[in-house]
Short mmCIF file of C-alpha atoms in Angstrom, two decimals:
data_model
loop_
_atom_site.label_atom_id
_atom_site.label_comp_id
_atom_site.label_asym_id
_atom_site.label_seq_id
_atom_site.Cartn_x
_atom_site.Cartn_y
_atom_site.Cartn_z
CA UNK A 2 24.02 13.63 12.64
CA UNK A 3 25.33 16.76 9.99
CA UNK A 4 24.34 19.87 12.92
CA UNK A 5 22.01 21.38 10.30
CA UNK A 6 19.47 18.67 10.12
CA UNK A 7 20.44 18.52 13.82
CA UNK A 8 18.60 21.69 14.92
CA UNK A 9 15.96 20.90 12.07
CA UNK A 10 14.72 17.84 13.75
CA UNK A 11 15.21 19.35 16.90
CA UNK A 12 12.59 22.25 15.41
CA UNK A 13 10.22 19.43 14.63
CA UNK A 14 9.42 17.89 18.25
CA UNK A 15 6.33 19.13 18.68
CA UNK A 16 5.44 21.03 21.92
CA UNK A 17 1.46 21.62 21.96
CA UNK A 18 -0.99 19.01 21.68
CA UNK A 19 -2.90 20.51 18.88
CA UNK A 20 -5.86 18.36 17.51
CA UNK A 21 -5.36 15.53 15.13
CA UNK A 22 -8.72 16.95 13.02
CA UNK A 23 -7.57 21.11 13.46
CA UNK A 24 -3.53 19.68 11.75
CA UNK A 25 -4.93 17.69 8.75
CA UNK A 26 -7.45 20.32 8.42
CA UNK A 27 -4.81 22.96 8.27
CA UNK A 28 -2.98 20.92 5.20
CA UNK A 29 -5.76 21.48 2.89
CA UNK A 30 -7.56 18.13 3.19
CA UNK A 31 -11.70 17.79 3.65
CA UNK A 32 -12.54 16.62 7.07
CA UNK A 33 -16.05 16.92 6.61
CA UNK A 34 -16.68 13.08 6.60
CA UNK A 35 -15.09 14.18 9.87
CA UNK A 36 -18.30 15.39 11.29
CA UNK A 37 -20.80 12.01 10.56
CA UNK A 38 -20.21 8.55 11.67
CA UNK A 39 -19.74 5.47 8.16
CA UNK A 40 -23.75 5.01 9.07
CA UNK A 41 -24.28 8.74 8.32
CA UNK A 42 -25.50 9.47 11.59
CA UNK A 43 -23.83 12.68 13.38
CA UNK A 44 -20.98 12.41 15.64
CA UNK A 45 -21.38 14.99 18.84
CA UNK A 46 -17.82 15.60 18.88
CA UNK A 47 -15.59 14.82 15.25
CA UNK A 48 -12.61 15.93 16.95
CA UNK A 49 -13.66 12.66 18.12
CA UNK A 50 -14.49 10.28 15.59
CA UNK A 51 -13.01 6.92 16.10
CA UNK A 52 -13.44 6.38 12.04
CA UNK A 53 -10.81 9.13 11.75
CA UNK A 54 -9.24 10.42 14.97
CA UNK A 55 -6.72 7.21 14.63
CA UNK A 56 -5.20 6.38 11.60
CA UNK A 57 -2.09 7.54 10.02
CA UNK A 58 -2.59 9.01 7.17
CA UNK A 59 -5.41 11.92 5.82
CA UNK A 60 -5.81 12.89 2.00
CA UNK A 61 -6.46 11.92 -1.96
CA UNK A 62 -4.65 11.94 -4.86
CA UNK A 63 -6.75 15.24 -5.64
CA UNK A 64 -6.03 16.69 -1.83
CA UNK A 65 -2.29 15.71 -1.44
CA UNK A 66 -1.26 13.10 1.76
CA UNK A 67 -1.22 13.35 4.83
CA UNK A 68 1.23 11.18 7.81
CA UNK A 69 1.31 11.25 10.98
CA UNK A 70 4.95 10.29 11.75
CA UNK A 71 6.06 9.47 15.48
CA UNK A 72 9.02 11.98 16.27
CA UNK A 73 11.95 9.26 16.87
CA UNK A 74 11.51 7.48 13.54
CA UNK A 75 13.09 10.64 11.28
CA UNK A 76 16.59 10.51 10.90
CA UNK A 77 19.64 11.56 8.25
CA UNK A 78 19.79 10.28 4.90
CA UNK A 79 22.32 11.31 2.34
CA UNK A 80 21.76 12.40 -1.24
CA UNK A 81 23.64 13.80 -4.20
CA UNK A 82 21.55 16.90 -3.14
CA UNK A 83 23.68 16.87 0.87
CA UNK A 84 22.06 15.59 3.55
CA UNK A 85 18.57 15.69 4.01
CA UNK A 86 15.69 14.78 7.28
CA UNK A 87 14.19 11.30 6.27
CA UNK A 88 11.16 8.47 7.17
CA UNK A 89 12.83 5.87 5.74
CA UNK A 90 10.39 2.36 7.52
CA UNK A 91 9.42 -0.26 5.50
CA UNK A 92 5.68 -0.13 6.27
CA UNK A 93 4.33 -2.79 4.84
CA UNK A 94 6.11 -5.53 7.12
CA UNK A 95 4.46 -3.36 9.75
CA UNK A 96 0.98 -3.97 8.64
CA UNK A 97 2.24 -8.41 7.91
CA UNK A 98 3.22 -8.69 10.92
CA UNK A 99 0.46 -6.52 12.90
CA UNK A 100 -1.43 -9.29 10.36
CA UNK A 101 0.21 -12.62 11.33
CA UNK A 102 -1.75 -11.74 15.32
CA UNK A 103 -4.50 -10.41 13.60
CA UNK A 104 -5.01 -13.90 12.68
CA UNK A 105 -3.39 -16.04 15.67
CA UNK A 106 -6.50 -17.62 17.68
CA UNK A 107 -4.53 -18.01 20.83
CA UNK A 108 -3.81 -14.71 20.50
CA UNK A 109 -6.76 -12.54 22.98
CA UNK A 110 -9.55 -11.68 21.04
CA UNK A 111 -9.26 -8.13 22.03
CA UNK A 112 -4.99 -7.82 20.95
CA UNK A 113 -6.33 -9.50 17.61
CA UNK A 114 -8.72 -6.54 16.82
CA UNK A 115 -6.72 -4.04 18.00
CA UNK A 116 -3.60 -5.63 15.97
CA UNK A 117 -6.20 -5.81 13.09
CA UNK A 118 -6.55 -2.42 13.20
CA UNK A 119 -3.49 -0.82 13.33
CA UNK A 120 -2.90 -3.23 10.29
CA UNK A 121 -5.23 -1.39 8.43
CA UNK A 122 -3.90 2.27 9.22
CA UNK A 123 -0.34 0.35 8.43
CA UNK A 124 -1.54 -0.45 5.22
CA UNK A 125 -3.30 2.92 4.58
CA UNK A 126 -0.28 4.89 5.36
CA UNK A 127 1.99 2.37 2.50
CA UNK A 128 -0.83 3.52 -0.20
CA UNK A 129 -0.49 7.09 0.38
CA UNK A 130 3.62 6.85 0.44
CA UNK A 131 3.25 4.43 -2.55
CA UNK A 132 0.55 6.81 -4.82
CA UNK A 133 2.73 10.39 -4.16
CA UNK A 134 5.86 8.61 -5.44
CA UNK A 135 4.03 7.90 -8.16
CA UNK A 136 2.01 10.74 -9.05
CA UNK A 137 4.61 13.16 -7.68
CA UNK A 138 2.90 14.17 -5.11
CA UNK A 139 4.05 16.64 -1.92
CA UNK A 140 3.21 15.57 1.19
CA UNK A 141 2.74 17.02 4.82
CA UNK A 142 3.78 15.24 7.61
CA UNK A 143 2.17 15.52 11.62
CA UNK A 144 4.79 14.48 13.74
CA UNK A 145 4.42 13.02 16.55
CA UNK A 146 5.77 12.75 20.28
CA UNK A 147 4.41 10.52 23.44
CA UNK A 148 4.37 7.21 24.19
CA UNK A 149 5.45 4.99 21.60
CA UNK A 150 5.19 1.81 21.93
CA UNK A 151 8.19 -0.96 22.02
CA UNK A 152 9.14 -3.67 19.00
CA UNK A 153 8.71 -6.35 21.11
CA UNK A 154 5.12 -5.25 22.09
CA UNK A 155 3.52 -5.46 18.06
CA UNK A 156 -0.20 -5.75 18.54
CA UNK A 157 -0.41 -6.05 22.66
CA UNK A 158 0.25 -2.59 23.23
CA UNK A 159 -0.96 0.82 21.68
CA UNK A 160 1.13 3.89 21.46
CA UNK A 161 0.14 6.94 22.42
CA UNK A 162 0.04 10.84 21.49
CA UNK A 163 0.63 13.43 24.11
CA UNK A 164 2.15 16.21 21.56
CA UNK A 165 1.26 17.31 17.05
CA UNK A 166 2.35 19.59 15.25
CA UNK A 167 1.69 20.53 11.22
CA UNK A 168 5.60 20.81 9.32
CA UNK A 169 4.71 23.75 7.26
CA UNK A 170 7.16 22.06 4.31
CA UNK A 171 7.28 19.55 2.15
CA UNK A 172 8.13 16.38 1.73
CA UNK A 173 8.66 13.85 -1.20
CA UNK A 174 9.21 10.40 -1.95
CA UNK A 175 12.54 9.49 -3.32
CA UNK A 176 11.78 6.09 -3.78
CA UNK A 177 9.29 3.80 -3.42
CA UNK A 178 10.21 -0.43 -4.28
CA UNK A 179 6.58 -1.92 -4.94
CA UNK A 180 8.48 -5.53 -4.26
CA UNK A 181 9.61 -5.21 -1.17
CA UNK A 182 7.69 -1.99 -0.56
CA UNK A 183 10.80 0.15 1.60
CA UNK A 184 10.16 3.63 0.94
CA UNK A 185 12.35 7.00 1.37
CA UNK A 186 10.20 10.06 2.39
CA UNK A 187 12.61 12.90 2.24
CA UNK A 188 12.09 16.76 3.78
CA UNK A 189 11.88 19.72 1.21
CA UNK A 190 13.77 18.11 -1.89
CA UNK A 191 12.03 16.54 -4.19
CA UNK A 192 12.92 13.98 -6.53
CA UNK A 193 15.32 15.20 -9.78
CA UNK A 194 15.13 14.31 -13.09
CA UNK A 195 12.45 11.04 -13.45
CA UNK A 196 11.87 10.56 -16.85
CA UNK A 197 7.95 9.54 -17.39
CA UNK A 198 5.34 8.50 -14.74
CA UNK A 199 6.83 7.41 -11.16
CA UNK A 200 5.91 3.89 -11.33
CA UNK A 201 8.49 3.63 -14.36
CA UNK A 202 11.15 4.05 -11.82
CA UNK A 203 10.66 1.49 -10.24
CA UNK A 204 9.98 -1.86 -12.93
CA UNK A 205 11.70 -5.09 -11.68
CA UNK A 206 13.88 -4.91 -14.87
CA UNK A 207 14.53 -9.14 -14.05
CA UNK A 208 10.08 -9.80 -14.47
CA UNK A 209 10.49 -12.96 -15.65
CA UNK A 210 7.15 -11.64 -18.37
CA UNK A 211 9.17 -9.18 -19.90
CA UNK A 212 9.74 -9.09 -23.76
CA UNK A 213 7.46 -12.31 -23.43
CA UNK A 214 5.63 -12.89 -26.97
CA UNK A 215 3.85 -16.33 -27.74
CA UNK A 216 2.55 -19.10 -25.38
CA UNK A 217 4.42 -21.77 -24.67
CA UNK A 218 3.39 -24.60 -22.66
CA UNK A 219 -0.05 -25.66 -20.83
CA UNK A 220 0.19 -23.71 -17.56
CA UNK A 221 1.74 -25.62 -15.07
CA UNK A 222 3.66 -28.02 -16.89
CA UNK A 223 6.72 -28.29 -15.33
CA UNK A 224 7.83 -31.24 -17.29
CA UNK A 225 9.67 -29.49 -20.53
CA UNK A 226 10.62 -26.16 -21.27
CA UNK A 227 9.68 -24.66 -24.13
CA UNK A 228 12.24 -21.77 -25.10
CA UNK A 229 9.65 -19.22 -26.19
CA UNK A 230 8.28 -18.93 -22.20
CA UNK A 231 4.64 -17.86 -22.37
CA UNK A 232 2.80 -14.64 -22.37
CA UNK A 233 0.41 -14.48 -19.09
CA UNK A 234 -2.21 -11.07 -19.83
CA UNK A 235 -5.46 -10.31 -17.33
CA UNK A 236 -7.90 -8.56 -17.51
CA UNK A 237 -6.11 -5.64 -17.94
CA UNK A 238 -4.06 -6.43 -21.18
CA UNK A 239 -6.43 -5.69 -24.45
CA UNK A 240 -6.59 -2.94 -24.47
CA UNK A 241 -10.14 -2.75 -26.23
CA UNK A 242 -11.28 -4.39 -23.13
CA UNK A 243 -9.83 -1.60 -20.92
CA UNK A 244 -11.80 1.16 -22.86
CA UNK A 245 -15.61 -1.08 -22.66
CA UNK A 246 -14.83 -0.09 -18.46
CA UNK A 247 -16.86 1.40 -16.80
CA UNK A 248 -13.82 3.59 -14.34
CA UNK A 249 -10.97 3.49 -16.68
CA UNK A 250 -9.00 5.57 -13.55
CA UNK A 251 -8.76 2.52 -11.68
CA UNK A 252 -6.41 0.98 -14.41
CA UNK A 253 -3.99 4.04 -13.83
CA UNK A 254 -3.90 2.89 -10.27
CA UNK A 255 -2.66 -0.79 -10.55
CA UNK A 256 1.29 -1.34 -11.36
CA UNK A 257 2.12 -2.95 -14.97
CA UNK A 258 4.23 -4.34 -13.06
CA UNK A 259 3.54 -5.66 -10.44
CA UNK A 260 0.37 -7.24 -11.98
CA UNK A 261 3.29 -9.47 -13.95
CA UNK A 262 4.58 -10.49 -11.52
CA UNK A 263 1.97 -11.43 -10.17
CA UNK A 264 0.08 -13.22 -13.31
CA UNK A 265 4.19 -15.17 -13.70
CA UNK A 266 4.23 -16.37 -10.04
CA UNK A 267 0.46 -18.46 -10.70
CA UNK A 268 2.94 -20.09 -13.68
CA UNK A 269 -0.67 -19.27 -14.96
CA UNK A 270 -3.42 -20.81 -12.98
CA UNK A 271 -5.51 -19.91 -10.39
CA UNK A 272 -3.77 -19.43 -7.18
CA UNK A 273 -7.18 -19.98 -5.16
CA UNK A 274 -7.81 -23.16 -7.47
CA UNK A 275 -4.69 -24.25 -9.37
CA UNK A 276 -7.20 -24.19 -12.10
CA UNK A 277 -4.94 -23.67 -15.44
CA UNK A 278 -6.33 -20.06 -16.95
CA UNK A 279 -6.82 -20.57 -20.91
CA UNK A 280 -5.57 -20.00 -23.95
CA UNK A 281 -6.40 -16.80 -25.71
CA UNK A 282 -6.87 -15.80 -29.96
CA UNK A 283 -3.12 -13.88 -29.25
CA UNK A 284 -1.66 -17.53 -27.61
CA UNK A 285 -1.84 -16.05 -24.08
CA UNK A 286 -2.22 -18.02 -20.66
CA UNK A 287 -5.46 -15.90 -19.43
CA UNK A 288 -6.36 -15.74 -15.05
CA UNK A 289 -7.59 -11.94 -14.09
CA UNK A 290 -6.14 -10.11 -11.54
CA UNK A 291 -7.05 -9.71 -8.17
CA UNK A 292 -7.07 -6.78 -5.40
CA UNK A 293 -7.43 -8.59 -1.60
CA UNK A 294 -7.48 -5.77 0.00
CA UNK A 295 -9.24 -3.92 -2.21
CA UNK A 296 -7.49 -0.64 -3.87
CA UNK A 297 -11.23 1.74 -2.83
CA UNK A 298 -10.52 0.59 0.94
CA UNK A 299 -6.58 1.74 0.18
CA UNK A 300 -5.57 -1.34 -0.05
CA UNK A 301 -1.91 -1.25 -1.18
CA UNK A 302 -0.57 -2.18 -4.97
CA UNK A 303 1.91 -4.80 -4.65
CA UNK A 304 2.39 -8.41 -4.94
CA UNK A 305 1.92 -8.40 -1.31
CA UNK A 306 -2.21 -7.52 -1.84
CA UNK A 307 -2.60 -9.54 -5.16
CA UNK A 308 -3.68 -12.67 -7.29
CA UNK A 309 -4.06 -14.23 -10.24
CA UNK A 310 -7.64 -15.83 -10.36
CA UNK A 311 -9.37 -17.91 -12.67
CA UNK A 312 -12.35 -16.09 -13.91
CA UNK A 313 -15.40 -17.79 -12.03
CA UNK A 314 -13.12 -17.27 -8.85
CA UNK A 315 -12.97 -13.48 -9.46
CA UNK A 316 -16.70 -13.05 -9.73
CA UNK A 317 -17.48 -14.65 -6.64
CA UNK A 318 -14.71 -12.63 -4.80
CA UNK A 319 -16.60 -9.68 -5.72
CA UNK A 320 -20.34 -10.56 -6.07
CA UNK A 321 -20.81 -14.59 -3.89
CA UNK A 322 -22.15 -14.97 -0.74
CA UNK A 323 -18.61 -16.84 1.08
CA UNK A 324 -16.99 -13.39 -0.42
CA UNK A 325 -15.56 -12.69 2.64
CA UNK A 326 -14.35 -16.24 3.71
CA UNK A 327 -12.74 -16.02 0.64
CA UNK A 328 -10.61 -12.73 1.31
CA UNK A 329 -9.81 -14.22 4.39
CA UNK A 330 -8.19 -17.80 2.66
CA UNK A 331 -6.72 -15.46 -0.03
CA UNK A 332 -4.84 -13.27 2.74
CA UNK A 333 -3.71 -16.19 4.70
CA UNK A 334 -2.37 -17.34 1.10
CA UNK A 335 -0.08 -14.55 0.59
CA UNK A 336 1.03 -14.02 3.98
CA UNK A 337 2.45 -17.21 3.62
CA UNK A 338 4.07 -16.05 0.96
CA UNK A 339 5.20 -12.54 2.15
CA UNK A 340 6.17 -13.73 5.70
CA UNK A 341 7.62 -10.29 7.79
#
């Protein structure tokens, strides 16, 4: 390891146990919500509010994000600008592994519940990485030190933070792979020379929907091979429909590349009921894309959290009496498609 990087890493090892709420506030994140429970009742000790104090990520697009990272997870990376200190792990795969434990009915309920909670924290952490990359936001890092669970104890044990400190430096997400979830977070070096929005950088140039024009065969018909592959569209594809939405900011949170790959994956059929999408007046096959874990709940905007549904099933997924059961079915479907 480069001597300067080694010295920097050593200097970041925490020596005091600061309350995570205090460090989050020091980073400029509003901690007012810590004073109340999720039901709105006051909390006697805000620093110990379980709704927040165990999280791994904090903040928003407006404030920026703070991530809690283990000191032992930091290492050296070599960039064109030189050696740097970085964090590079696939937190999405961690969340998927925890999901499998959470739905494993052979496991005791306390282990399943712990895994479910940890999976939610991992998704929130990954969402912060993804959004910081797309919007080119600086990230603050709280460095943790303590008893970290072993890899083979995933879901069955929990880590214990003994010391923590807020790094003074800004960190920047240099890479985020929408398809796989790989990310590279670098200390003190901004991402140089990025043209367009960060989301443009991760577009899959081999996406099967790139440059599609008119509809060919009926959805799901694999017997014939059309000369021109079908076009797949969703509720965000038509400008008029987008303009009519109450909160157009939601569209900016959705990657066009992710939606295109999900629609192509569906081959024009609802991924829940297998009903074919209908043909639009423009000759495209219409389905609706749906985030199983909502973006508003820090669900990640990538293929392992997005499905293509017929309009009826999409409405049921949002408003139906069975929407929770549908969410479980869709989550199970995605876990099968995206094993760790």
